[in-house]
Structures are given as structure tokens and as C-alpha cells.
mmCIF file of C-alpha atoms in Angstrom:
data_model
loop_
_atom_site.group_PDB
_atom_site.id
_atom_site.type_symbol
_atom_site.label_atom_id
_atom_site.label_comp_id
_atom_site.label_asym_id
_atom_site.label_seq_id
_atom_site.Cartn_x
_atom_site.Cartn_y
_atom_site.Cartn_z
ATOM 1 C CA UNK B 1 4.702 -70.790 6.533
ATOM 2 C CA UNK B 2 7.033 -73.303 4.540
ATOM 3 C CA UNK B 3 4.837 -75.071 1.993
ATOM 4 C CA UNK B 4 6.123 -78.702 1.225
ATOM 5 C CA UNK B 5 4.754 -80.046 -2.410
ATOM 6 C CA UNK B 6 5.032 -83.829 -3.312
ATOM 7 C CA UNK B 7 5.010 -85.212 -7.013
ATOM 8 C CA UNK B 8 3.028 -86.744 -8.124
ATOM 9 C CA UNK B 9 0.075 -87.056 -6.199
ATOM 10 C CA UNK B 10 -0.319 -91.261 -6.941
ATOM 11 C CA UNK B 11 1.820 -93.203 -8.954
ATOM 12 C CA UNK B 12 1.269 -96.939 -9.863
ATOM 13 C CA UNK B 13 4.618 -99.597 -10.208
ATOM 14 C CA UNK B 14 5.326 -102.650 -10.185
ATOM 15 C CA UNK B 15 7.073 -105.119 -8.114
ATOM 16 C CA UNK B 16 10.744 -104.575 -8.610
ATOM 17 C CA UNK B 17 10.173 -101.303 -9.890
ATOM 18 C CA UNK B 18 12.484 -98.200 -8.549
ATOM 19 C CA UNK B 19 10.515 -94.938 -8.362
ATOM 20 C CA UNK B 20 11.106 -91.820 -7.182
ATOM 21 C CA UNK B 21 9.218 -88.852 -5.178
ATOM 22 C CA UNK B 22 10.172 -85.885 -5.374
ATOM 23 C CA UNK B 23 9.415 -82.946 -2.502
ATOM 24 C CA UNK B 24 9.631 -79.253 -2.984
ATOM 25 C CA UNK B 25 10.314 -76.648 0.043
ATOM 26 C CA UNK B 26 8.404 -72.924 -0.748
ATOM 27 C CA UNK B 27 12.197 -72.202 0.862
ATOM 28 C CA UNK B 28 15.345 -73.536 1.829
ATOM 29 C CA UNK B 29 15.005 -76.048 5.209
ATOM 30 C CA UNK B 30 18.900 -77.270 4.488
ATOM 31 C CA UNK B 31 18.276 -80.546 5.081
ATOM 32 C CA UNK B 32 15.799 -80.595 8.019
ATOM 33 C CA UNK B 33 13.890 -82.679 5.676
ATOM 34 C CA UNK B 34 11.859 -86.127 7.156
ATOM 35 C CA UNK B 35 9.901 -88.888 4.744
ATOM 36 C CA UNK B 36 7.224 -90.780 6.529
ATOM 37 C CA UNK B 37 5.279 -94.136 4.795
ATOM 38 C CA UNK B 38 1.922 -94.716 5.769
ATOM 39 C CA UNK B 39 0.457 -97.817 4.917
ATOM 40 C CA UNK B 40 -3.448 -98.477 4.637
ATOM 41 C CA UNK B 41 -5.272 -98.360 7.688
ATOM 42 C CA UNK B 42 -1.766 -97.661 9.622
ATOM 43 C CA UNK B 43 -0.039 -95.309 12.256
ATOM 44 C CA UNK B 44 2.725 -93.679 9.947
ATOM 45 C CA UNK B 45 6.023 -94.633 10.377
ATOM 46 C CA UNK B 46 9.407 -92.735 10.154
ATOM 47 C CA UNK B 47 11.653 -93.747 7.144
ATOM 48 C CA UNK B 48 14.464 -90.773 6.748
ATOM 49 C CA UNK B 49 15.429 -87.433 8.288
ATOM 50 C CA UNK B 50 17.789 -85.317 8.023
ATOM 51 C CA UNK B 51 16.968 -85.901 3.832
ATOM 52 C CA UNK B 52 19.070 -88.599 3.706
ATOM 53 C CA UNK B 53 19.191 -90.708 6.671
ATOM 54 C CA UNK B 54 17.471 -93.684 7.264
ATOM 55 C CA UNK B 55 15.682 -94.463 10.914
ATOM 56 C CA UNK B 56 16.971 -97.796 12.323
ATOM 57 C CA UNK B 57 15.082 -101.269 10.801
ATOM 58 C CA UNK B 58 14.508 -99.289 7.534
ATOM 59 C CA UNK B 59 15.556 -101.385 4.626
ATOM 60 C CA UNK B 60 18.577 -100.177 2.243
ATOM 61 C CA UNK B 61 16.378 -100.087 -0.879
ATOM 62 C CA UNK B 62 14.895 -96.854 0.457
ATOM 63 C CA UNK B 63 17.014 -93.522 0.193
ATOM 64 C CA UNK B 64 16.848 -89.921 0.408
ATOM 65 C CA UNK B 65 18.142 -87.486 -1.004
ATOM 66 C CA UNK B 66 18.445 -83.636 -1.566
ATOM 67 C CA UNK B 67 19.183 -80.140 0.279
ATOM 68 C CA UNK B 68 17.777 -76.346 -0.108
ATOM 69 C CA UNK B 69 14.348 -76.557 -1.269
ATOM 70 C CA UNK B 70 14.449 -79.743 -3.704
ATOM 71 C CA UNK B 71 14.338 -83.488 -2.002
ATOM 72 C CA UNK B 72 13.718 -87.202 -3.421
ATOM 73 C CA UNK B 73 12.928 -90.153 -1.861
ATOM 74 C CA UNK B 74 13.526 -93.114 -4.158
ATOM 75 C CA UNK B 75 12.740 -97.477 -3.618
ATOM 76 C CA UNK B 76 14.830 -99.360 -5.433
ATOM 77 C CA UNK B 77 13.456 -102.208 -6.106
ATOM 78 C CA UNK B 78 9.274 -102.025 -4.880
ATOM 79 C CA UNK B 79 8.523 -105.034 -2.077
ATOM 80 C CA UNK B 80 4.574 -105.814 -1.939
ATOM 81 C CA UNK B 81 4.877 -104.596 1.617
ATOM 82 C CA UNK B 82 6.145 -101.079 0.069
ATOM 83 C CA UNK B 83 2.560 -100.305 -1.591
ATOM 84 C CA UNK B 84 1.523 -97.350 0.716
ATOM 85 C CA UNK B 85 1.241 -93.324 1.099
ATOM 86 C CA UNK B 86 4.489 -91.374 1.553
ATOM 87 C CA UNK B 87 4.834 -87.818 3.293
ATOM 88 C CA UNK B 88 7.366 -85.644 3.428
ATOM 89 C CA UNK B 89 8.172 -83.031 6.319
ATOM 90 C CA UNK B 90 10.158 -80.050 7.333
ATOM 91 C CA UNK B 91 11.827 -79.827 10.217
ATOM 92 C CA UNK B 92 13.282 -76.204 9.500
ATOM 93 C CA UNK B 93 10.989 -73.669 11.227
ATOM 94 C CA UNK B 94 7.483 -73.510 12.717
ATOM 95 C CA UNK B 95 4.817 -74.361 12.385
ATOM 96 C CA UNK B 96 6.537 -77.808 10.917
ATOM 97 C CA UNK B 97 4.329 -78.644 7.771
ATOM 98 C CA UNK B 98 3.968 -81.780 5.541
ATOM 99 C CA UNK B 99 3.217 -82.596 2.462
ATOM 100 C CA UNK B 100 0.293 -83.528 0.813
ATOM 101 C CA UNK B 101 1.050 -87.565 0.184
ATOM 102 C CA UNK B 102 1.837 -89.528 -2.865
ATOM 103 C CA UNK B 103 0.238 -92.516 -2.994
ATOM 104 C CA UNK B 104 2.132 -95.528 -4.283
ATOM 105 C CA UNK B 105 -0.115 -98.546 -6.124
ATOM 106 C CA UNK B 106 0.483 -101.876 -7.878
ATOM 107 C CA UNK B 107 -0.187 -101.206 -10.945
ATOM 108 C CA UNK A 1 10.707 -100.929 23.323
ATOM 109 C CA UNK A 2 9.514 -97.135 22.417
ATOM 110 C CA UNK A 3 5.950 -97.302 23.073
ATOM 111 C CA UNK A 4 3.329 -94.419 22.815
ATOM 112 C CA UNK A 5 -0.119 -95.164 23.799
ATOM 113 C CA UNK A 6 -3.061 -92.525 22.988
ATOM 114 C CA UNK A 7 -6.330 -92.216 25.057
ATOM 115 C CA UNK A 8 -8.826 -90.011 25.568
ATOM 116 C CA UNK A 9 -10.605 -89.526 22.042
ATOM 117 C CA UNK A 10 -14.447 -90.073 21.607
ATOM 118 C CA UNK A 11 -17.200 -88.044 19.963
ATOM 119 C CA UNK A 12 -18.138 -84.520 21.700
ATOM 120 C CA UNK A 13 -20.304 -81.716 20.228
ATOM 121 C CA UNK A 14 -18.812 -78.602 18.606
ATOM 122 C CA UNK A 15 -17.707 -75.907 21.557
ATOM 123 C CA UNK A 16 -17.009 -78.584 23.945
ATOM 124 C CA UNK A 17 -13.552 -79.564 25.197
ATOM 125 C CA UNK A 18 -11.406 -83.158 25.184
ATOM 126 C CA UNK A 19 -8.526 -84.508 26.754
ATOM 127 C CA UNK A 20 -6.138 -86.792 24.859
ATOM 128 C CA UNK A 21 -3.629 -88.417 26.783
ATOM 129 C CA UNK A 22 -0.298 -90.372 25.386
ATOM 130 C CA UNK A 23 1.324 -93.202 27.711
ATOM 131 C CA UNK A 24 4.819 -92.702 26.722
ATOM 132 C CA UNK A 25 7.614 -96.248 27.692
ATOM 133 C CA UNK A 26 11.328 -97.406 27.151
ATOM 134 C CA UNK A 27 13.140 -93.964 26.982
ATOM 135 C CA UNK A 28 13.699 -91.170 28.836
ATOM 136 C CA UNK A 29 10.302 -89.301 28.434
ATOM 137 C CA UNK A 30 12.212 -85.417 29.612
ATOM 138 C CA UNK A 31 15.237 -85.964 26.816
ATOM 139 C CA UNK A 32 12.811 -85.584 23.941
ATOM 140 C CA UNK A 33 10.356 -83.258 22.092
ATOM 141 C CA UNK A 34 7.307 -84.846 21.663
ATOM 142 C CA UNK A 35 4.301 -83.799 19.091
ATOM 143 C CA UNK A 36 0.753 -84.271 18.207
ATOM 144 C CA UNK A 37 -0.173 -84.526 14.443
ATOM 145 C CA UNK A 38 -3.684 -85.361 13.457
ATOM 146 C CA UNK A 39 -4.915 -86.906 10.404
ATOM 147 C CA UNK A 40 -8.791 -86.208 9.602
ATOM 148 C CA UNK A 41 -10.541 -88.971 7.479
ATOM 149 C CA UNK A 42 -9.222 -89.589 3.957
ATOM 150 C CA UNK A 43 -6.440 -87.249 4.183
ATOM 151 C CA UNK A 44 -3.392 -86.192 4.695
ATOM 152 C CA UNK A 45 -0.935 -85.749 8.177
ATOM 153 C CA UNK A 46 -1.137 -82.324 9.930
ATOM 154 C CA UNK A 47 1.171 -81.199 12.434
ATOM 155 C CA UNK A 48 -0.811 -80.207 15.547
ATOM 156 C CA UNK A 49 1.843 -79.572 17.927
ATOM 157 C CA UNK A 50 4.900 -79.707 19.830
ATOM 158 C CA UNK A 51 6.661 -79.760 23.251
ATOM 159 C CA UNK A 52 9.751 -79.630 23.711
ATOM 160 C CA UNK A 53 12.573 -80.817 26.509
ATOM 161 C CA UNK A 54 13.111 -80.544 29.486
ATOM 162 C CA UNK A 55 16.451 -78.276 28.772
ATOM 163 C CA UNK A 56 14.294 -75.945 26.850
ATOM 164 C CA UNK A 57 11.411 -75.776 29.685
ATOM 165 C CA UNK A 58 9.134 -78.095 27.883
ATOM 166 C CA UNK A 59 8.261 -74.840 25.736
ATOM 167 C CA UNK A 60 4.870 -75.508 23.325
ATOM 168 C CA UNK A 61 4.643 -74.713 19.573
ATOM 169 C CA UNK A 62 0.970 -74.953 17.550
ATOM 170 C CA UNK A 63 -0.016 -74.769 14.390
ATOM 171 C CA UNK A 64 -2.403 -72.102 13.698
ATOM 172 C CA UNK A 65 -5.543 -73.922 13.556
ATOM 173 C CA UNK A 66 -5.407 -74.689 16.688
ATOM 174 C CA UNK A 67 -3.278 -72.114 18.405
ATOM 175 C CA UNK A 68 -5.459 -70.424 21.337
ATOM 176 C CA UNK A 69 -7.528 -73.305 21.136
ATOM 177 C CA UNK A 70 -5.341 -75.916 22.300
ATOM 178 C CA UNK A 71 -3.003 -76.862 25.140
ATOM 179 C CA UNK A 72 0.358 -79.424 25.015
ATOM 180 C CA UNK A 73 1.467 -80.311 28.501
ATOM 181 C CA UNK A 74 2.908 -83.211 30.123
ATOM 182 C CA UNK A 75 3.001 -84.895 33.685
ATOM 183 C CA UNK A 76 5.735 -83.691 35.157
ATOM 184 C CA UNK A 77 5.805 -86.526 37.589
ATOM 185 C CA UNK A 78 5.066 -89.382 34.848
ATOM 186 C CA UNK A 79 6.130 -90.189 31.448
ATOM 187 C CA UNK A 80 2.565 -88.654 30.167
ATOM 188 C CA UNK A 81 2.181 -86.117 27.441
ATOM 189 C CA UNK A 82 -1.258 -84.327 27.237
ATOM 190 C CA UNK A 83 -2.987 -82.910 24.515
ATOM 191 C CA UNK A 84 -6.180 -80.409 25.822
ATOM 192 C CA UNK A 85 -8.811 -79.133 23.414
ATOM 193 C CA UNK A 86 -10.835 -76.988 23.893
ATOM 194 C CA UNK A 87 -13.711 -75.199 21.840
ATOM 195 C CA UNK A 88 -13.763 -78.024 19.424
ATOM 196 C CA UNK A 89 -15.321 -77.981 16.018
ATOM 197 C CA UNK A 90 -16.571 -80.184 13.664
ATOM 198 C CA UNK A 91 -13.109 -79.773 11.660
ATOM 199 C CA UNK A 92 -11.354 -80.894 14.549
ATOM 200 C CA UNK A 93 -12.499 -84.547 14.121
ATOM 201 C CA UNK A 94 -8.895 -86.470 13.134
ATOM 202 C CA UNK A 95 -7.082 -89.529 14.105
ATOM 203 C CA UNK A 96 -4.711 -87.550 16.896
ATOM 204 C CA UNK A 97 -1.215 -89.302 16.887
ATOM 205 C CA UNK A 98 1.510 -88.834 19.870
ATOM 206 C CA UNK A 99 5.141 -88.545 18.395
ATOM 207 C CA UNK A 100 8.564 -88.516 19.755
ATOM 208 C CA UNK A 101 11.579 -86.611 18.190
ATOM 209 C CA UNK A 102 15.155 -87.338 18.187
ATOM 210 C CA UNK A 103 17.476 -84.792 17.441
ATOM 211 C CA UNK A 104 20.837 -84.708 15.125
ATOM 212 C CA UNK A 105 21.260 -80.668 15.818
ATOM 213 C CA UNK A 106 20.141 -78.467 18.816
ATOM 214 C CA UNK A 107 17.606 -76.656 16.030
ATOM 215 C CA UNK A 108 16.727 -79.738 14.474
ATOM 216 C CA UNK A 109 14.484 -82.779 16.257
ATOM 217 C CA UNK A 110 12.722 -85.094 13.517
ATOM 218 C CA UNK A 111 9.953 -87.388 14.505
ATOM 219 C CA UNK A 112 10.954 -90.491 14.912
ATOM 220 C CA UNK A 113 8.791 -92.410 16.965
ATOM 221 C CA UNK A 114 4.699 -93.060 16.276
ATOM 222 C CA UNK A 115 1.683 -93.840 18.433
ATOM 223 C CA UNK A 116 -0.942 -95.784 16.713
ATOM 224 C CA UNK A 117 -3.725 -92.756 17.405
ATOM 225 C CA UNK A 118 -6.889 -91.766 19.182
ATOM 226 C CA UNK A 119 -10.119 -90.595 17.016
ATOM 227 C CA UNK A 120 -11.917 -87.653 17.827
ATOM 228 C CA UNK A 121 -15.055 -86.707 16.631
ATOM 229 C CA UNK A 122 -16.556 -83.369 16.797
ATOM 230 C CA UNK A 123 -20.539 -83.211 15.889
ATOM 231 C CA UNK A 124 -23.727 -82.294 17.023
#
């Protein structure tokens, strides 16, 4: 099985902040690579696939980035309404498998 | 509107079976592969399962936890996707969310598309 590894587990910003994510593949997926955001209490919601592209509605401050075994997900510029848990997933081969979550908090 | 609608969850004892149920609306239910992930209380998403089109014969994936265990179907009159369980136990009890995938390759469909979730509980 393909394990997926987020860093870091929590991370705390503030509002205008741009931080960064960063996913690890145990081996190359290309870039069958997905980012979900979960916010508290909430059904995720899809942000990027394919590593890089972002799902209709999904604001331009979020991107994606990466290929192999090595992906980021970076804000640019942290909304209040960004304050959640992100997830990453691969896409490559079964069974799929997701990362563990890195919470994002005000700090 | 994309909707996915989850029913079915409720509390059962360990060893007994469920049915969850996803009301899927507002695209063409055969075009796409659709999953079950699960989420169990305080942590993170786990990939369940997965069906996929009607091209590829609706074919079923699991994860291993479940494989054996568990059955993906859908209603091949309706736009229903079906999630059986059977021989539950207690680690079983998760938040059960229906998913759609698009696709951007024939080898590659990416969830796109979220239900908001049925809870199951497994306990005596």
C-alpha cells in the first residue's frame, strides 16, 4: 500500500498568512494526487486533484503543487473561513489512501 | 445541483449487519465512480470503497479492513449507490460519506463530489 505523510501535523497562522503543507507519497503516484479541507463539524470538501488543479468555486489563493512522491498545497493569504483540517490523497493505485490531516489554527 | 444524500446508519451490536444507502441527483449517476470513505470520531478520512462505471461493469474495490466484510452495489434501475456491512465491529463505528469521482485520465478518477455522511455505531 502507498503511504501518504502530511507535515506538520497542526500548524497555527494568522490571517493573511501564506502557509504551506507539504505531502509525501511512500512512491511515485505522478500526479494522481487530490487535497481535501475539512472544516469543523463538516462533510470534507474537494479543493485540487490532479496536484495542481483546483475543483470549480475554489478560490485562487489556494494551489497545488508537485509530482513523483513530493506534493504542497499552499494559501496565500489565510481567510477566517480557511481555519480547518486538510487531507491529502492518492489517486494512483488501490487501495486509494489519505493522509493523516494537518490541522490549520488561528494562532 | 450534485447532491448525495446518505441513509441508513444507526447503532447495531458487533456481528450484526447495516445497510447504508446514498441518494445520488443532478448528473448522470452510470458516468461516474462513486466511493465510500468513513471517518471514525476524532480522526482522520479512510477510504472504504469504490465502484466504478458503468463502462467498466460497475467493478468494486475495498480497502482491506473491510474487504470480505463489505459489499458496494448500486440500483441499477435508480441513481442509488449502496454500501452493505456485514459482521460489523465496534471499529467499524465512523461517519460513512458517499463520494463521486470525476475523471481527467481513464486510470485516474479523483473525488470530487461529497455527501454530508451517515453515523454508524457498532456496540454492545
Amino acid at each position: 500500500d502507498i503511504q501518504m505523510t502530511q507535515s506538520p501535523s497542526s500548524l497555527s497562522a494568522s490571517i493573511g498568512d501564506t502557509i504551506t503543507i507539504t505531502c509525501r507519497a511512500s512512491q511515485g503516484i505522478r500526479n494522481y494526487l487530490a487535497w481535501f479541507q475539512q472544516k469543523s463539524g463538516k462533510a470534507p470538501e474537494s479543493l485540487i486533484y490532479a496536484a495542481s488543479s483546483l475543483q470549480s468555486g475554489v478560490p485562487s489563493r489556494f494551489s497545488g503543487s508537485g509530482s513523483g512522491t513530493d506534493f504542497t498545497l499552499t494559501i496565500s493569504g489565510l481567510q477566517p473561513e480557511d481555519f480547518a483540517t486538510y487531507y491529502c490523497q492518492q489517486g494512483h493505485s488501490y487501495p486509494l489512501t489519505i493522509g493523516g490531516g494537518t490541522k490549520v489554527e488561528l494562532k | 445541483e450534485v447532491q448525495l444524500v446518505e441513509s441508513g446508519g444507526g447503532l447495531v451490536q458487533p456481528g450484526e449487519s447495516l445497510r447504508l444507502s446514498c441518494a445520488a441527483s443532478g448528473f448522470t449517476f452510470s458516468d461516474h465512480y462513486m466511493d465510500w470513505v468513513r471517518q471514525a470520531p476524532g480522526k482522520g478520512l479512510e477510504w472504504v470503497g469504490r465502484t466504478r462505471d458503468k463502462g467498466k461493469s460497475y467493478t468494486t474495490e475495498y480497502a482491506a479492513s473491510v474487504k470480505g466484510r463489505f459489499t458496494i452495489s448500486r440500483d441499477a434501475s435508480g441513481n442509488s449507490l449502496y454500501l452493505q456491512m456485514n459482521s460489523l465491529r465496534t471499529e467499524d463505528s465512523a461517519l460513512y460519506y458517499c463520494v463521486r469521482s470525476g475523471a481527467v485520465a481513464a486510470n485516474y478518477h479523483y473525488m470530487d463530489v461529497w455527501g454530508k455522511g451517515t453515523t454508524v455505531t457498532v456496540s454492545s
